[in-house]
């Protein structure tokens, strides 16, 4: 069946990128007003080198990460070694504004703020354009046609090549796409062994507990039907299924961490690879975004694409993490 969506890409440009993406939220020295130091730049350099050496070429930013400092640290590395840019697919997000003297923390898809944000991102990253720009969180005050005009102008001006969204459901994506000639090619959603509503939504249809599912039905299917790359943030579940999880007071976490350990020994890979392989096994072609600054964990995560879990192993992880049997 052919899609009826406007300007659906025949193939997604991210299909040529690495199966794992690196999320840069941890760079820049923390969520504070301290300046970026040489130590922070060195950390970014080591992270970039480790990621690239491990086959990870997608780097995910947002203008708010560590109060702009993540992009500053990363951009300082690119300024020092411009040739690194040729090996990278760089994306960044905008649309979130912090609390200030005029208003509380809020979202802003106005043409003025989007343009201001994109220009700031490019300046901090020391790059002429982004490979992809993403809208970070839905703005209830979005003016559809104003936003579409702004995005298409920035694209025409060479500020970014591809457009994505983050934390949006299928209805929001379709609404935005209705005004755009530029196709939406990615959607970032929180997905992990610990955040399972994206799966529970499908298996609980017509069963008790469906009302408590925090996920909009049809979003996965919409993305698959329209060649929209799903990117998973929070995918390592903050390391709860590594060694520390074995000592958790939560029985579900303990049991899942033990299962992950057993599978890691069976497949001869670190636990991070098993946790990510769970996402990669799903037919939605999920691209996990890891956020660790631990170099060993980056290397461990990069091994995930080499692991193919059996149906039985995948379901064992799913059911164990849920904490109770499927209906």
Coordinates of C-alpha atoms in Angstrom, one line a residue:
X1 CA 0.0 0.0 0.0
X2 CA 1.3 3.4 -0.9
X3 CA 1.4 6.1 1.7
X4 CA -0.9 9.1 1.3
X5 CA 1.4 11.4 3.3
X6 CA 2.7 14.5 1.6
X7 CA 6.3 14.2 0.4
X8 CA 7.1 10.9 2.0
X9 CA 10.7 10.1 1.2
X10 CA 11.2 6.9 -0.8
X11 CA 14.2 6.1 1.4
X12 CA 15.3 7.7 4.6
X13 CA 18.6 9.6 4.5
X14 CA 19.5 8.2 7.9
X15 CA 19.6 4.7 6.6
X16 CA 23.2 5.4 5.4
X17 CA 24.3 6.5 8.9
X18 CA 25.4 4.4 11.9
X19 CA 22.9 2.2 13.7
X20 CA 23.8 3.9 17.0
X21 CA 23.9 7.6 17.5
X22 CA 25.8 9.5 20.2
X23 CA 23.8 12.0 22.3
X24 CA 25.9 15.0 23.4
X25 CA 23.9 16.1 26.5
X26 CA 26.8 15.2 28.9
X27 CA 29.4 17.4 27.2
X28 CA 30.4 20.9 28.2
X29 CA 30.9 20.5 32.0
X30 CA 27.4 20.2 33.4
X31 CA 24.1 22.1 33.8
X32 CA 25.6 25.2 35.3
X33 CA 26.9 28.6 34.3
X34 CA 30.5 27.8 34.6
X35 CA 32.5 28.4 31.4
X36 CA 33.7 25.7 29.1
X37 CA 37.3 24.8 29.9
X38 CA 40.1 23.0 28.1
X39 CA 39.3 20.0 30.1
X40 CA 35.7 19.9 28.8
X41 CA 37.0 20.3 25.2
X42 CA 39.5 17.5 25.8
X43 CA 36.6 15.3 27.1
X44 CA 34.6 16.1 23.9
X45 CA 37.6 15.3 21.8
X46 CA 38.0 11.9 23.5
X47 CA 34.3 11.1 23.2
X48 CA 34.3 12.1 19.5
X49 CA 37.4 10.0 18.7
X50 CA 36.0 7.0 20.6
X51 CA 32.6 7.2 18.9
X52 CA 34.1 7.5 15.4
X53 CA 36.6 4.7 16.0
X54 CA 33.7 2.6 17.2
X55 CA 31.7 3.3 14.0
X56 CA 29.3 5.8 15.5
X57 CA 28.9 8.7 13.1
X58 CA 25.6 10.4 14.2
X59 CA 26.0 13.1 16.8
X60 CA 22.8 14.4 18.5
X61 CA 22.8 17.9 20.0
X62 CA 20.2 20.4 21.4
X63 CA 20.8 24.1 21.9
X64 CA 19.8 23.7 25.5
X65 CA 22.2 20.9 26.4
X66 CA 24.3 22.1 29.4
X67 CA 23.1 25.6 28.7
X68 CA 24.6 25.7 25.2
X69 CA 28.0 24.4 26.5
X70 CA 27.7 21.0 24.9
X71 CA 27.7 22.6 21.4
X72 CA 30.5 25.0 22.4
X73 CA 32.7 22.1 23.6
X74 CA 31.9 20.0 20.5
X75 CA 32.4 22.9 18.2
X76 CA 35.7 23.7 19.7
X77 CA 36.9 20.3 18.7
X78 CA 35.6 20.8 15.1
X79 CA 37.4 24.2 15.0
X80 CA 40.6 22.5 16.0
X81 CA 40.2 19.6 13.5
X82 CA 37.8 20.7 10.8
X83 CA 38.4 17.4 8.8
X84 CA 36.4 15.5 11.5
X85 CA 33.2 17.1 10.1
X86 CA 33.4 15.0 6.9
X87 CA 32.9 11.8 8.9
X88 CA 29.9 13.1 10.9
X89 CA 26.2 13.4 10.6
X90 CA 25.4 16.2 13.0
X91 CA 21.9 17.0 14.2
X92 CA 20.6 19.4 16.7
X93 CA 17.3 20.4 18.3
X94 CA 15.6 23.7 19.1
X95 CA 12.4 25.0 20.4
X96 CA 12.8 24.8 24.2
X97 CA 13.4 28.1 26.2
X98 CA 14.5 28.3 29.8
X99 CA 12.8 30.4 32.4
X100 CA 13.9 34.0 32.3
X101 CA 12.7 37.4 33.6
X102 CA 9.8 37.4 31.2
X103 CA 8.3 33.9 31.4
X104 CA 8.7 30.4 32.8
X105 CA 10.3 27.6 31.0
X106 CA 8.4 27.2 27.7
X107 CA 8.4 26.0 24.1
X108 CA 8.8 28.4 21.2
X109 CA 8.2 27.6 17.5
X110 CA 8.0 31.2 16.4
X111 CA 9.9 32.1 13.2
X112 CA 12.1 34.6 15.2
X113 CA 13.1 32.1 17.8
X114 CA 13.7 29.2 15.4
X115 CA 15.9 31.3 13.2
X116 CA 17.8 32.7 16.2
X117 CA 18.3 29.2 17.6
X118 CA 19.5 27.7 14.3
X119 CA 22.0 30.5 13.8
X120 CA 23.3 30.1 17.3
X121 CA 23.7 26.3 16.9
X122 CA 25.7 26.7 13.7
X123 CA 27.9 29.3 15.4
X124 CA 28.6 27.2 18.4
X125 CA 29.2 24.1 16.5
X126 CA 31.5 25.8 14.0
X127 CA 29.7 24.3 11.0
X128 CA 28.1 25.9 8.0
X129 CA 25.0 23.7 8.2
X130 CA 23.3 20.9 10.1
X131 CA 22.7 17.6 8.5
X132 CA 19.4 17.6 10.4
X133 CA 17.4 20.0 12.5
X134 CA 14.8 18.7 14.9
X135 CA 12.0 20.5 16.7
X136 CA 12.5 19.5 20.4
X137 CA 9.1 19.5 22.0
X138 CA 5.6 20.5 20.6
X139 CA 4.7 24.1 21.1
X140 CA 1.0 24.5 21.9
X141 CA 1.1 28.0 20.4
X142 CA 2.6 26.9 17.1
X143 CA 1.4 28.8 14.1
X144 CA 1.5 26.0 11.5
X145 CA 2.1 28.1 8.4
X146 CA 4.5 30.5 10.0
X147 CA 6.6 27.6 11.2
X148 CA 6.5 25.8 7.9
X149 CA 7.6 29.0 6.1
X150 CA 10.4 29.6 8.5
X151 CA 11.7 26.0 8.2
X152 CA 11.6 26.0 4.5
X153 CA 13.4 29.3 4.3
X154 CA 16.2 28.1 6.6
X155 CA 16.5 24.9 4.5
X156 CA 16.6 26.9 1.3
X157 CA 19.3 29.1 2.8
X158 CA 21.4 26.0 3.4
X159 CA 21.2 26.0 7.2
X160 CA 20.1 22.3 7.4
X161 CA 19.5 19.5 5.0
X162 CA 16.9 17.4 6.7
X163 CA 14.1 18.0 9.2
X164 CA 13.0 15.9 12.2
X165 CA 10.9 16.2 15.3
X166 CA 11.2 15.0 18.8
X167 CA 8.6 13.8 21.3
X168 CA 5.7 14.1 18.8
X169 CA 2.9 11.7 18.1
X170 CA 1.6 10.8 14.7
X171 CA -1.2 13.4 14.8
X172 CA 1.3 16.2 15.5
X173 CA 3.7 14.9 12.8
X174 CA 0.9 14.7 10.2
X175 CA -0.4 18.2 11.1
X176 CA 3.1 19.7 10.7
X177 CA 3.8 17.7 7.5
X178 CA 0.5 19.0 6.0
X179 CA 2.0 22.5 5.6
X180 CA 5.5 21.4 4.6
X181 CA 7.1 20.6 1.2
X182 CA 10.1 19.4 3.2
X183 CA 9.6 15.8 4.4
X184 CA 9.9 15.0 8.2
X185 CA 12.5 12.2 8.3
X186 CA 13.0 11.5 12.0
X187 CA 11.1 11.4 15.4
X188 CA 12.9 11.1 18.7
X189 CA 10.9 9.2 21.4
X190 CA 11.9 7.9 24.9
X191 CA 12.3 4.1 24.4
X192 CA 14.1 1.5 26.5
X193 CA 13.8 -1.7 28.5
X194 CA 12.6 0.6 31.3
X195 CA 10.2 2.7 29.2
X196 CA 8.0 0.2 27.6
X197 CA 4.7 2.0 26.8
X198 CA 5.6 2.1 23.1
X199 CA 5.3 -1.7 23.3
X200 CA 2.5 -2.0 25.9
X201 CA 0.4 0.2 23.6
X202 CA 0.3 -2.6 21.1
X203 CA -0.1 -5.6 23.3
X204 CA -2.7 -4.2 25.7
X205 CA -5.4 -3.3 23.1
X206 CA -8.7 -4.4 24.6
X207 CA -7.2 -5.4 27.9
X208 CA -7.1 -4.0 31.4
X209 CA -4.3 -1.5 31.9
X210 CA -4.6 0.1 28.4
X211 CA -5.8 3.3 30.0
X212 CA -2.5 3.8 31.9
X213 CA -0.3 3.5 28.8
X214 CA 1.6 6.7 28.1
X215 CA 1.9 6.4 24.4
X216 CA -0.2 7.5 21.4
X217 CA -1.4 4.5 19.4
X218 CA -0.3 4.4 15.8
X219 CA 2.8 6.5 16.2
X220 CA 5.2 3.6 15.5
X221 CA 3.2 2.4 12.6
X222 CA 2.9 5.9 11.1
X223 CA 6.7 6.4 11.2
X224 CA 7.3 3.0 9.6
X225 CA 4.8 3.6 6.8
X226 CA 6.2 7.0 6.0
X227 CA 10.0 6.3 6.3
X228 CA 10.4 8.4 9.4
X229 CA 13.5 7.2 11.3
X230 CA 12.6 6.5 15.0
X231 CA 15.4 7.6 17.3
X232 CA 15.3 6.4 20.9
X233 CA 16.5 8.7 23.7
X234 CA 17.0 7.4 27.2
X235 CA 17.8 4.0 25.6
X236 CA 20.3 2.8 28.1
X237 CA 17.8 3.5 31.0
X238 CA 20.6 5.3 33.0
X239 CA 22.5 2.0 33.3
X240 CA 20.0 0.4 35.6
X241 CA 20.4 -3.0 33.9
X242 CA 24.2 -3.1 34.3
X243 CA 26.1 -4.3 37.4
X244 CA 24.3 -1.8 39.7
X245 CA 20.9 -3.2 38.7
X246 CA 21.8 -6.6 40.2
X247 CA 21.6 -5.0 43.7
X248 CA 18.5 -2.9 43.2
X249 CA 15.6 -3.0 45.7
X250 CA 13.2 -3.3 42.7
X251 CA 12.7 -7.0 41.8
X252 CA 11.9 -6.2 38.2
X253 CA 15.2 -4.3 37.8
X254 CA 17.1 -7.1 39.5
X255 CA 15.5 -9.8 37.4
X256 CA 16.0 -7.9 34.2
X257 CA 19.6 -7.0 35.1
X258 CA 20.3 -10.7 35.7
X259 CA 18.7 -11.7 32.4
X260 CA 20.8 -9.0 30.6
X261 CA 23.9 -10.4 32.3
X262 CA 23.0 -14.0 31.2
X263 CA 22.5 -12.9 27.6
X264 CA 25.6 -10.8 27.6
X265 CA 27.6 -13.9 28.6
X266 CA 25.8 -16.0 26.0
X267 CA 26.4 -13.5 23.2
X268 CA 29.9 -12.6 24.5
X269 CA 29.2 -8.8 24.5
X270 CA 28.8 -6.2 27.3
X271 CA 25.4 -5.6 28.9
X272 CA 25.0 -2.3 27.1
X273 CA 25.0 -4.2 23.8
X274 CA 22.1 -6.4 25.0
X275 CA 20.0 -3.5 26.2
X276 CA 20.4 -1.8 22.9
X277 CA 20.0 -5.0 20.9
X278 CA 16.5 -5.2 22.4
X279 CA 15.6 -2.0 20.6
X280 CA 17.4 -2.9 17.4
X281 CA 15.5 -6.2 17.1
X282 CA 12.2 -4.4 16.7
X283 CA 11.1 -4.0 13.0
X284 CA 10.6 -0.3 13.4
X285 CA 14.3 0.2 12.6
X286 CA 15.0 2.1 15.8
X287 CA 18.2 4.1 16.1
X288 CA 19.3 4.3 19.8
X289 CA 20.9 7.5 21.0
X290 CA 23.4 6.8 23.8
X291 CA 24.3 9.6 26.2
X292 CA 27.1 8.2 28.3
X293 CA 30.5 10.0 28.5
X294 CA 32.2 6.8 29.7
X295 CA 34.5 5.8 26.9
X296 CA 34.2 2.1 27.7
X297 CA 30.4 2.3 27.6
X298 CA 30.5 4.0 24.2
X299 CA 32.6 1.1 22.9
X300 CA 30.3 -1.4 24.5
X301 CA 27.2 0.2 23.1
X302 CA 28.7 0.2 19.6
X303 CA 28.8 -3.6 19.6
X304 CA 24.9 -3.8 19.7
X305 CA 24.4 -4.0 16.0
X306 CA 26.4 -7.2 15.9
X307 CA 23.9 -8.9 18.2
X308 CA 20.6 -10.4 16.9
X309 CA 18.4 -11.6 19.7
X310 CA 16.1 -14.5 19.0
X311 CA 12.4 -14.0 19.3
X312 CA 12.5 -16.0 22.6
X313 CA 15.3 -13.9 24.0
X314 CA 13.5 -10.6 23.0
X315 CA 10.2 -11.6 24.6
X316 CA 12.0 -12.8 27.7
X317 CA 13.5 -9.4 28.1
X318 CA 10.2 -7.7 27.4
X319 CA 8.1 -9.8 29.8
X320 CA 10.8 -9.7 32.6
X321 CA 11.1 -6.0 32.4
X322 CA 7.3 -5.6 32.5
X323 CA 7.2 -7.6 35.6
X324 CA 4.2 -9.6 34.6
X325 CA 3.0 -11.9 31.8
X326 CA 1.5 -10.6 28.6
X327 CA -2.4 -10.8 28.4

